């Protein structure tokens, strides 16, 4: 299956989002539209690596926009109602201790609450940042998925543990025939499922030479009286373990 390009997938939705939001949009509106689009994108992806990435971006973007929505920048102070304040000061004069607080409260009532400030975002910059986030996460996921899997600890290799257990059981029961039978099963399993061929020395085979086997000192391939002491192991014709040849007793 071809790997999904998440930045490109978001780019297909970006123009539609920009058209709906305009060049600038309120934080609440931008958050609503963007989260809806990312939720839809998460449902549309069909690859294991893609959905968690989309959900992560959606969560981060939603949190950032929500924090912006809750931010209330200080509004500029309203112009003072100087005529009313002047009359208050004329009536109160120099306020005695404790009266200054009353004057401040009256002043706040006259001024009224500051007008609400609408927080807006630049839509193009917002959508560009989301696309960049997808690009960065996509690269990280690509690197992680390309890393080779680490070796399985031997005690977690079920086949190996089963083999050791069977051989040890045969030893405890003093049944060499059981051990031999188990080894024959292993040889067939290696060939069928792992692609490992077990090769015994054959004096009539021209390729059974020093590349496949170690020979006794002074002996050459084809000499009479030679037999297999250890088999050679091959994968796709490549020697992964040389065998050993010995003289007949």
XYZ file of N, CA and C in Angstrom:
747
model
N 0.839 -1.193 0.000
C 0.000 0.000 0.000
C 0.880 1.251 0.000
N 0.538 2.190 -0.859
C 1.319 3.418 -0.945
C 1.108 4.254 0.304
N 2.205 4.817 0.805
C 2.140 5.585 2.036
C 1.440 6.918 1.803
N 0.530 7.277 2.710
C -0.258 8.501 2.559
C 0.592 9.725 2.872
N 0.493 10.757 2.028
C 1.213 12.008 2.226
C 0.292 12.963 2.983
N 0.516 13.103 4.291
C -0.391 13.902 5.116
C -0.349 15.390 4.784
N 0.834 16.005 4.547
C 0.817 17.415 4.157
C 0.004 17.653 2.894
N 0.129 16.771 1.911
C -0.643 16.923 0.672
C -2.130 16.737 0.930
N -2.473 15.811 1.826
C -3.887 15.588 2.147
C -4.496 16.823 2.802
N -3.740 17.484 3.680
C -4.272 18.704 4.295
C -4.325 19.841 3.285
N -3.332 19.883 2.380
C -3.299 20.951 1.381
C -4.557 20.936 0.516
N -5.114 19.743 0.288
C -6.336 19.652 -0.503
C -7.514 20.325 0.199
N -7.470 20.404 1.521
C -8.551 21.023 2.291
C -8.274 22.496 2.599
N -7.034 22.901 2.394
C -6.638 24.240 2.836
C -7.381 25.337 2.081
N -7.500 25.214 0.762
C -8.161 26.268 -0.021
C -9.618 26.431 0.389
N -10.291 25.311 0.629
C -11.696 25.382 1.043
C -11.831 26.066 2.402
N -10.929 25.746 3.315
C -10.950 26.399 4.626
C -10.685 27.892 4.506
N -9.692 28.251 3.698
C -9.355 29.666 3.526
C -10.524 30.432 2.930
N -11.252 29.816 2.000
C -12.400 30.487 1.391
C -13.511 30.698 2.412
N -13.722 29.745 3.307
C -14.788 29.877 4.300
C -14.434 30.893 5.378
N -13.151 30.956 5.741
C -12.753 31.808 6.859
C -12.396 33.226 6.437
N -11.945 33.410 5.192
C -11.486 34.726 4.779
C -10.067 34.970 5.247
N -9.521 36.169 4.959
C -8.127 36.432 5.325
C -7.896 36.496 6.829
N -8.898 36.972 7.579
C -8.787 37.044 9.035
C -10.088 36.535 9.623
N -9.966 35.836 10.744
C -11.162 35.257 11.358
C -11.017 35.272 12.866
N -12.151 35.335 13.536
C -12.148 35.226 14.984
C -11.634 33.865 15.417
N -11.027 33.825 16.601
C -10.423 32.583 17.068
C -11.463 31.473 17.189
N -12.638 31.788 17.733
C -13.656 30.758 17.929
C -14.099 30.161 16.595
N -14.320 31.022 15.601
C -14.753 30.543 14.283
C -13.643 29.722 13.630
N -12.409 30.228 13.696
C -11.285 29.509 13.089
C -11.097 28.139 13.736
N -11.206 28.093 15.065
C -11.042 26.818 15.767
C -12.130 25.833 15.360
N -13.375 26.316 15.291
C -14.499 25.440 14.941
C -14.317 24.841 13.543
N -14.022 25.679 12.568
C -13.905 25.203 11.188
C -12.699 24.280 11.007
N -11.580 24.647 11.621
C -10.363 23.854 11.451
C -10.498 22.490 12.120
N -11.076 22.452 13.307
C -11.234 21.181 14.014
C -12.204 20.269 13.274
N -13.285 20.840 12.724
C -14.206 20.034 11.922
C -13.483 19.406 10.731
N -12.644 20.199 10.065
C -11.921 19.697 8.901
C -10.927 18.604 9.293
N -10.223 18.784 10.417
C -9.253 17.781 10.858
C -9.949 16.507 11.331
N -11.110 16.657 11.976
C -11.873 15.467 12.371
C -12.283 14.663 11.142
N -12.735 15.373 10.113
C -13.130 14.702 8.875
C -11.925 14.035 8.215
N -10.776 14.696 8.277
C -9.553 14.138 7.696
C -9.137 12.876 8.448
N -9.281 12.885 9.781
C -8.913 11.711 10.578
C -9.786 10.510 10.229
N -11.062 10.766 9.948
C -11.966 9.669 9.590
C -11.659 9.130 8.193
N -11.131 9.996 7.330
C -10.924 9.604 5.930
C -9.658 8.779 5.732
N -8.642 8.957 6.589
C -7.386 8.235 6.386
C -7.591 6.757 6.699
N -6.874 5.909 5.986
C -7.056 4.466 6.143
C -5.737 3.744 6.384
N -4.741 4.467 6.931
C -3.449 3.845 7.191
C -3.114 3.967 8.673
N -2.503 2.937 9.249
C -2.281 2.925 10.696
C -1.481 4.115 11.204
N -0.483 4.557 10.418
C 0.371 5.637 10.914
C -0.295 6.996 10.831
N -1.295 7.146 9.958
C -1.799 8.475 9.623
C -2.777 9.017 10.657
N -3.716 8.192 11.098
C -4.771 8.695 11.981
C -4.216 9.283 13.285
N -3.270 8.621 13.988
C -2.730 9.236 15.208
C -2.055 10.579 14.953
N -1.415 10.739 13.799
C -0.766 12.018 13.487
C -1.811 13.113 13.331
N -2.886 12.824 12.595
C -3.945 13.824 12.393
C -4.579 14.190 13.728
N -4.850 13.199 14.555
C -5.473 13.465 15.857
C -4.538 14.292 16.734
N -3.235 14.026 16.673
C -2.273 14.807 17.465
C -2.269 16.266 17.038
N -2.232 16.504 15.721
C -2.252 17.887 15.224
C -3.555 18.565 15.621
N -4.660 17.869 15.494
C -5.964 18.436 15.859
C -5.990 18.829 17.340
N -5.435 17.983 18.205
C -5.433 18.268 19.638
C -4.591 19.492 19.960
N -3.401 19.557 19.360
C -2.512 20.694 19.633
C -3.113 21.995 19.109
N -3.596 21.973 17.864
C -4.177 23.184 17.276
C -5.388 23.633 18.078
N -6.244 22.687 18.456
C -7.417 23.046 19.247
C -7.043 23.677 20.568
N -6.020 23.127 21.233
C -5.591 23.691 22.505
C -5.014 25.086 22.368
N -4.202 25.289 21.328
C -3.610 26.620 21.119
C -4.687 27.657 20.827
N -5.627 27.322 19.945
C -6.682 28.278 19.605
C -7.591 28.549 20.792
N -7.843 27.541 21.605
C -8.674 27.761 22.793
C -7.979 28.693 23.775
N -6.660 28.530 23.932
C -5.937 29.437 24.829
C -5.955 30.859 24.294
N -5.888 31.011 22.965
C -5.986 32.353 22.383
C -7.376 32.937 22.599
N -8.390 32.091 22.483
C -9.763 32.579 22.662
C -9.984 33.094 24.080
N -9.347 32.441 25.049
C -9.522 32.847 26.442
C -8.678 34.056 26.808
N -7.702 34.381 25.964
C -6.893 35.572 26.217
C -7.717 36.815 25.925
N -7.701 37.750 26.821
C -8.408 39.014 26.624
C -7.404 40.155 26.706
N -6.902 40.586 25.569
C -5.944 41.696 25.604
C -6.566 42.925 26.242
N -5.748 43.634 26.978
C -6.253 44.834 27.649
C -6.671 45.871 26.617
N -7.900 46.354 26.777
C -8.395 47.387 25.865
C -7.808 48.733 26.258
N -7.654 49.633 25.310
C -7.162 50.965 25.667
C -8.149 51.640 26.610
N -7.653 52.404 27.587
C -8.562 53.039 28.551
C -9.510 54.000 27.837
N -10.775 53.996 28.233
C -11.735 54.907 27.595
C -11.424 56.354 27.955
N -11.823 57.258 27.118
C -11.590 58.681 27.442
C -12.348 59.075 28.707
N -11.708 59.872 29.519
C -12.328 60.290 30.774
C -13.488 61.251 30.511
N -14.511 61.064 31.333
C -15.630 62.019 31.278
C -15.240 63.214 32.153
N -14.426 64.089 31.594
C -13.792 65.142 32.400
C -14.806 66.086 33.030
N -15.928 66.343 32.326
C -16.898 67.277 32.890
C -17.543 66.722 34.151
N -17.926 65.428 34.125
C -18.542 64.830 35.306
C -17.535 64.672 36.433
N -16.302 64.285 36.078
C -15.284 64.131 37.107
C -14.979 65.461 37.792
N -15.012 66.532 36.976
C -14.731 67.845 37.559
C -15.815 68.215 38.570
N -17.069 67.920 38.219
C -18.164 68.225 39.151
C -18.055 67.393 40.433
N -17.676 66.104 40.269
C -17.528 65.268 41.459
C -16.459 65.820 42.392
N -15.333 66.186 41.783
C -14.261 66.718 42.623
C -14.698 68.006 43.317
N -15.493 68.828 42.601
C -15.967 70.085 43.200
C -16.891 69.803 44.373
N -17.731 68.748 44.231
C -18.654 68.414 45.319
C -17.925 67.787 46.501
N -16.993 66.887 46.206
C -16.323 66.156 47.277
C -15.174 66.951 47.868
N -14.512 67.742 47.032
C -13.336 68.464 47.475
C -12.193 67.505 47.689
N -11.364 67.838 48.665
C -10.291 66.914 49.022
C -10.884 65.834 49.913
N -11.035 64.602 49.411
C -11.720 63.574 50.187
C -10.947 63.215 51.445
N -11.667 63.091 52.562
C -11.005 62.638 53.793
C -10.570 61.186 53.631
N -9.800 60.679 54.607
C -9.372 59.278 54.523
C -10.568 58.337 54.360
N -10.451 57.437 53.438
C -11.527 56.481 53.180
C -12.482 56.921 52.099
N -12.554 58.251 51.823
C -13.473 58.733 50.797
C -12.881 58.582 49.393
N -11.565 58.446 49.308
C -10.935 58.295 47.995
C -11.395 57.037 47.284
N -11.678 55.978 48.055
C -12.143 54.735 47.442
C -13.499 54.948 46.793
N -14.365 55.715 47.441
C -15.685 56.008 46.867
C -15.549 56.775 45.564
N -14.630 57.716 45.530
C -14.430 58.502 44.317
C -13.950 57.618 43.169
N -13.072 56.691 43.498
C -12.581 55.792 42.447
C -13.706 54.921 41.906
N -14.586 54.456 42.785
C -15.698 53.623 42.330
C -16.666 54.414 41.454
N -16.954 55.645 41.879
C -17.838 56.484 41.063
C -17.219 56.753 39.696
N -15.919 56.951 39.697
C -15.239 57.206 38.430
C -15.352 55.994 37.499
N -15.213 54.767 38.078
C -15.322 53.560 37.266
C -16.728 53.400 36.714
N -17.748 53.761 37.533
C -19.129 53.647 37.056
C -19.404 54.610 35.915
N -18.855 55.808 36.032
C -19.069 56.796 34.973
C -18.376 56.351 33.689
N -17.145 55.821 33.839
C -16.393 55.415 32.644
C -17.043 54.216 31.961
N -17.659 53.302 32.735
C -18.277 52.116 32.151
C -17.246 51.037 31.882
N -17.694 49.803 31.607
C -16.751 48.705 31.348
C -16.031 48.909 30.021
N -14.797 48.412 29.922
C -14.077 48.544 28.647
C -14.761 47.704 27.577
N -14.756 48.177 26.363
C -15.389 47.402 25.291
C -14.640 46.090 25.066
N -15.344 45.003 24.746
C -14.662 43.731 24.493
C -13.764 43.825 23.266
N -12.643 43.140 23.347
C -11.692 43.130 22.239
C -11.777 41.771 21.552
N -12.052 41.751 20.266
C -12.171 40.504 19.510
C -10.782 40.047 19.074
N -10.433 38.797 19.429
C -9.144 38.226 19.046
C -9.298 37.566 17.683
N -8.483 37.968 16.726
C -8.555 37.409 15.379
C -7.207 36.787 15.024
N -7.231 35.890 14.052
C -6.004 35.246 13.590
C -5.867 35.453 12.091
N -4.626 35.455 11.637
C -4.346 35.491 10.207
C -4.548 34.071 9.667
N -5.548 33.887 8.831
C -5.942 32.549 8.389
C -4.834 31.879 7.585
N -4.191 32.623 6.696
C -3.147 32.023 5.869
C -1.983 31.534 6.725
N -1.588 32.340 7.718
C -0.496 31.919 8.601
C -0.909 30.718 9.446
N -2.159 30.709 9.914
C -2.642 29.591 10.721
C -2.622 28.289 9.923
N -3.190 28.314 8.718
C -3.243 27.098 7.904
C -1.845 26.668 7.461
N -0.975 27.647 7.205
C 0.407 27.309 6.860
C 1.123 26.619 8.011
N 0.862 27.086 9.240
C 1.487 26.456 10.402
C 0.996 25.022 10.583
N -0.299 24.798 10.333
C -0.839 23.437 10.444
C -0.205 22.523 9.388
N -0.069 23.030 8.170
C 0.556 22.221 7.116
C 2.010 21.910 7.459
N 2.727 22.899 8.011
C 4.114 22.659 8.420
C 4.181 21.600 9.524
N 3.204 21.636 10.439
C 3.178 20.633 11.508
C 3.007 19.233 10.929
N 2.120 19.109 9.941
C 1.934 17.809 9.290
C 3.223 17.357 8.608
N 3.918 18.286 7.965
C 5.153 17.924 7.265
C 6.210 17.418 8.247
N 6.369 18.127 9.377
C 7.359 17.702 10.360
C 7.038 16.357 10.982
N 5.771 16.167 11.362
C 5.375 14.894 11.961
C 5.463 13.754 10.954
N 5.127 14.053 9.704
C 5.177 13.009 8.676
C 6.611 12.529 8.470
N 7.561 13.477 8.481
C 8.970 13.081 8.339
C 9.415 12.231 9.529
N 8.980 12.635 10.728
C 9.369 11.874 11.918
C 8.814 10.457 11.874
N 7.554 10.326 11.468
C 6.941 8.993 11.378
C 7.651 8.152 10.325
N 8.034 8.782 9.205
C 8.717 8.051 8.136
C 10.042 7.489 8.637
N 10.784 8.306 9.389
C 12.065 7.836 9.921
C 11.846 6.682 10.893
N 10.832 6.818 11.747
C 10.583 5.786 12.750
C 10.138 4.474 12.116
N 9.295 4.548 11.092
C 8.809 3.319 10.459
C 9.887 2.655 9.612
N 10.901 3.429 9.189
C 11.982 2.843 8.391
C 13.071 2.209 9.244
N 13.030 2.463 10.559
C 14.055 1.888 11.415
C 13.869 0.376 11.504
N 14.956 -0.369 11.413
C 14.810 -1.826 11.533
C 14.388 -2.221 12.942
N 13.583 -3.237 13.016
C 13.152 -3.722 14.327
C 14.337 -4.303 15.088
N 14.366 -4.055 16.379
C 15.445 -4.575 17.192
C 15.368 -6.090 17.313
N 16.481 -6.716 17.651
C 16.476 -8.180 17.784
C 15.563 -8.627 18.923
N 14.899 -9.749 18.707
C 14.025 -10.306 19.736
C 14.895 -10.996 20.784
N 14.735 -10.678 22.068
C 15.496 -11.400 23.095
C 15.263 -12.905 22.976
N 16.312 -13.671 23.208
C 16.211 -15.114 22.952
C 15.096 -15.751 23.762
N 14.852 -15.263 24.988
C 13.816 -15.892 25.812
C 12.407 -15.536 25.341
N 12.287 -14.572 24.386
C 10.987 -14.252 23.812
C 10.790 -14.910 22.448
N 11.820 -15.600 21.959
C 11.714 -16.334 20.698
C 11.071 -17.693 20.994
N 9.800 -17.825 20.649
C 9.051 -19.027 21.023
C 9.634 -20.286 20.386
N 10.045 -20.166 19.119
C 10.603 -21.343 18.440
C 11.877 -21.820 19.127
N 12.733 -20.847 19.479
C 13.995 -21.217 20.120
C 13.754 -21.830 21.497
N 12.868 -21.215 22.274
C 12.582 -21.737 23.615
C 11.973 -23.137 23.523
N 11.074 -23.345 22.542
C 10.465 -24.670 22.376
C 11.518 -25.714 22.010
N 12.461 -25.341 21.122
C 13.523 -26.273 20.735
C 14.387 -26.643 21.939
N 14.817 -25.627 22.694
C 15.654 -25.902 23.861
C 14.921 -26.783 24.866
N 13.657 -26.485 25.063
C 12.879 -27.260 26.029
C 12.767 -28.724 25.600
N 12.512 -28.944 24.306
C 12.383 -30.319 23.817
C 13.703 -31.080 23.926
N 14.808 -30.419 23.583
C 16.104 -31.094 23.667
C 16.478 -31.400 25.117
N 16.204 -30.444 26.006
C 16.493 -30.689 27.419
C 15.614 -31.804 27.980
N 14.369 -31.829 27.525
C 13.466 -32.900 27.980
C 13.961 -34.264 27.517
N 14.438 -34.325 26.258
C 14.975 -35.592 25.757
C 16.194 -36.018 26.568
N 17.017 -35.029 26.977
C 18.181 -35.359 27.791
C 17.791 -35.859 29.164
N 16.817 -35.206 29.794
C 16.364 -35.637 31.117
C 15.806 -37.055 31.066
N 15.112 -37.351 29.990
C 14.493 -38.680 29.857
C 15.461 -39.710 29.272
N 16.685 -39.241 28.932
C 17.697 -40.119 28.334
C 17.150 -40.805 27.089
N 16.579 -39.958 26.212
C 15.989 -40.462 24.974
C 16.650 -39.762 23.792
N 17.806 -40.233 23.348
C 18.457 -39.609 22.195
C 17.615 -39.694 20.930
N 16.743 -40.689 20.851
C 15.889 -40.791 19.668
C 14.923 -39.616 19.575
N 14.427 -39.135 20.741
C 13.541 -37.966 20.743
C 14.302 -36.709 20.313
N 15.541 -36.579 20.794
C 16.353 -35.421 20.402
C 16.614 -35.432 18.904
N 16.943 -36.601 18.353
C 17.207 -36.702 16.921
C 15.956 -36.372 16.115
N 14.811 -36.863 16.560
C 13.563 -36.592 15.852
C 13.256 -35.090 15.872
N 13.509 -34.461 17.015
C 13.252 -33.010 17.119
C 14.182 -32.237 16.208
N 15.424 -32.660 16.114
C 16.388 -31.984 15.241
C 15.973 -32.113 13.782
N 15.445 -33.250 13.410
C 14.973 -33.433 12.034
C 13.812 -32.490 11.720
N 12.935 -32.292 12.698
C 11.825 -31.342 12.516
C 12.367 -29.922 12.361
N 13.363 -29.571 13.166
C 13.971 -28.238 13.082
C 14.602 -28.025 11.715
N 15.286 -29.030 11.205
C 15.925 -28.909 9.894
C 14.891 -28.604 8.810
N 13.757 -29.291 8.859
C 12.708 -29.054 7.872
C 12.073 -27.678 8.063
N 11.897 -27.278 9.317
C 11.314 -25.956 9.602
C 12.216 -24.838 9.100
N 13.513 -24.977 9.311
C 14.459 -23.967 8.834
C 14.392 -23.830 7.315
N 14.276 -24.950 6.644
C 14.230 -24.906 5.178
C 12.930 -24.282 4.676
N 11.797 -24.659 5.281
C 10.492 -24.222 4.784
C 10.174 -22.778 5.166
N 10.527 -22.385 6.387
C 10.060 -21.100 6.908
C 11.157 -20.051 7.051
N 12.393 -20.461 7.100
C 13.483 -19.490 7.252
C 14.385 -19.439 6.030
N 14.202 -20.337 5.083
C 15.039 -20.343 3.888
C 16.460 -20.790 4.142
N 16.688 -21.534 5.220
C 18.033 -22.008 5.562
C 18.157 -23.474 5.151
N 19.093 -23.744 4.253
C 19.326 -25.114 3.787
C 20.477 -25.743 4.568
N 20.273 -26.987 4.968
C 21.308 -27.764 5.646
C 21.971 -28.680 4.616
N 23.270 -28.516 4.411
C 23.979 -29.251 3.351
C 24.995 -30.193 3.981
N 24.860 -31.478 3.658
C 25.825 -32.487 4.100
C 26.860 -32.711 2.995
N 28.040 -33.066 3.407
C 29.125 -33.249 2.435
C 28.819 -34.418 1.505
N 29.004 -34.151 0.205
C 28.826 -35.179 -0.824
C 30.094 -35.182 -1.679
N 30.880 -36.243 -1.644
C 32.147 -36.254 -2.406
C 31.947 -36.163 -3.909
N 30.748 -36.470 -4.380
C 30.493 -36.411 -5.823
C 29.980 -35.045 -6.278
N 29.699 -34.154 -5.356
C 29.205 -32.820 -5.723
C 30.401 -31.902 -5.957
N 30.532 -31.321 -7.165
C 31.730 -30.522 -7.472
C 31.838 -29.246 -6.638
N 30.707 -28.735 -6.132
C 30.777 -27.482 -5.372
C 31.008 -27.718 -3.884
N 31.102 -28.957 -3.455
C 31.363 -29.236 -2.044
C 32.866 -29.172 -1.799
N 33.361 -27.948 -1.767
C 34.803 -27.742 -1.642
C 35.088 -26.905 -0.398
N 36.231 -26.239 -0.426
C 36.656 -25.456 0.725
C 35.789 -24.253 1.032
N 34.929 -23.854 0.084
C 34.030 -22.734 0.361
C 32.892 -23.146 1.295
N 32.511 -24.416 1.189
C 31.405 -24.909 2.008
C 31.875 -25.612 3.277
N 33.035 -26.276 3.196
C 33.450 -27.136 4.308
C 34.917 -26.907 4.655
N 35.206 -27.122 5.907
C 36.588 -27.206 6.365
C 37.010 -28.675 6.332
N 38.156 -28.947 5.683
C 38.631 -30.321 5.515
C 39.792 -30.599 6.472
N 39.981 -31.855 6.836
C 41.128 -32.207 7.682
C 42.442 -31.843 6.985
N 43.438 -31.555 7.777
C 44.741 -31.208 7.211
C 45.233 -32.333 6.293
N 45.675 -31.946 5.100
C 46.188 -32.908 4.135
C 45.129 -33.576 3.290
N 43.852 -33.226 3.501
C 42.768 -33.830 2.712
C 42.230 -32.818 1.716
N 41.659 -33.323 0.626
C 41.063 -32.490 -0.403
C 39.671 -33.013 -0.719
N 38.816 -32.151 -1.300
C 37.486 -32.611 -1.693
C 37.582 -33.816 -2.629
N 36.768 -34.805 -2.363
C 36.753 -36.001 -3.204
C 37.611 -37.128 -2.695
N 38.478 -36.855 -1.706
C 39.294 -37.938 -1.149
C 38.384 -38.991 -0.514
N 38.761 -40.244 -0.626
C 37.954 -41.296 0.008
C 38.042 -41.233 1.531
N 37.011 -41.750 2.159
C 37.020 -41.847 3.620
C 36.624 -40.576 4.337
N 36.070 -39.585 3.630
C 35.639 -38.340 4.275
C 34.127 -38.367 4.486
N 33.712 -37.833 5.615
C 32.279 -37.793 5.927
C 31.936 -36.486 6.641
N 30.656 -36.185 6.690
C 30.208 -34.925 7.300
C 30.320 -34.998 8.823
N 30.974 -33.995 9.383
C 31.032 -33.859 10.842
C 30.071 -32.760 11.292
N 30.039 -31.667 10.529
C 29.075 -30.585 10.761
C 28.516 -30.159 9.409
N 27.212 -29.964 9.258
C 26.657 -29.540 7.969
C 26.943 -28.064 7.715
N 26.933 -27.693 6.456
C 27.021 -26.273 6.087
C 25.606 -25.700 6.043
N 25.481 -24.422 6.373
C 24.183 -23.747 6.348
C 24.212 -22.670 5.270
N 23.203 -22.680 4.390
C 23.146 -21.743 3.265
C 21.796 -21.035 3.251
N 21.834 -19.775 2.844
C 20.617 -18.999 2.588
C 20.745 -18.410 1.192
N 19.839 -18.787 0.304
C 19.880 -18.324 -1.090
C 21.245 -18.575 -1.724
N 21.826 -19.713 -1.427
C 23.114 -20.075 -2.012
C 24.309 -19.448 -1.328
N 24.080 -18.551 -0.360
C 25.177 -17.910 0.348
C 25.468 -18.669 1.644
N 26.758 -18.906 1.890
C 27.156 -19.658 3.081
C 27.055 -18.759 4.310
N 26.239 -19.166 5.265
C 26.168 -18.415 6.521
C 26.921 -19.147 7.636
N 27.197 -20.427 7.408
C 27.995 -21.205 8.367
C 28.651 -22.361 7.616
N 29.986 -22.373 7.602
C 30.682 -23.454 6.905
C 30.564 -24.752 7.690
N 30.475 -25.858 6.922
C 30.432 -27.167 7.558
C 31.836 -27.689 7.841
N 31.890 -28.900 8.363
C 33.178 -29.509 8.700
C 33.158 -30.970 8.258
N 34.257 -31.381 7.638
C 34.398 -32.754 7.148
C 35.486 -33.447 7.966
N 35.267 -34.711 8.266
C 36.258 -35.478 9.029
C 36.498 -36.816 8.338
N 37.529 -37.513 8.764
C 37.826 -38.831 8.208
C 36.985 -39.884 8.939
N 36.610 -40.885 8.202
C 35.919 -42.011 8.838
C 36.827 -42.641 9.882
N 36.225 -43.035 10.963
C 37.009 -43.687 12.017
C 37.475 -45.060 11.541
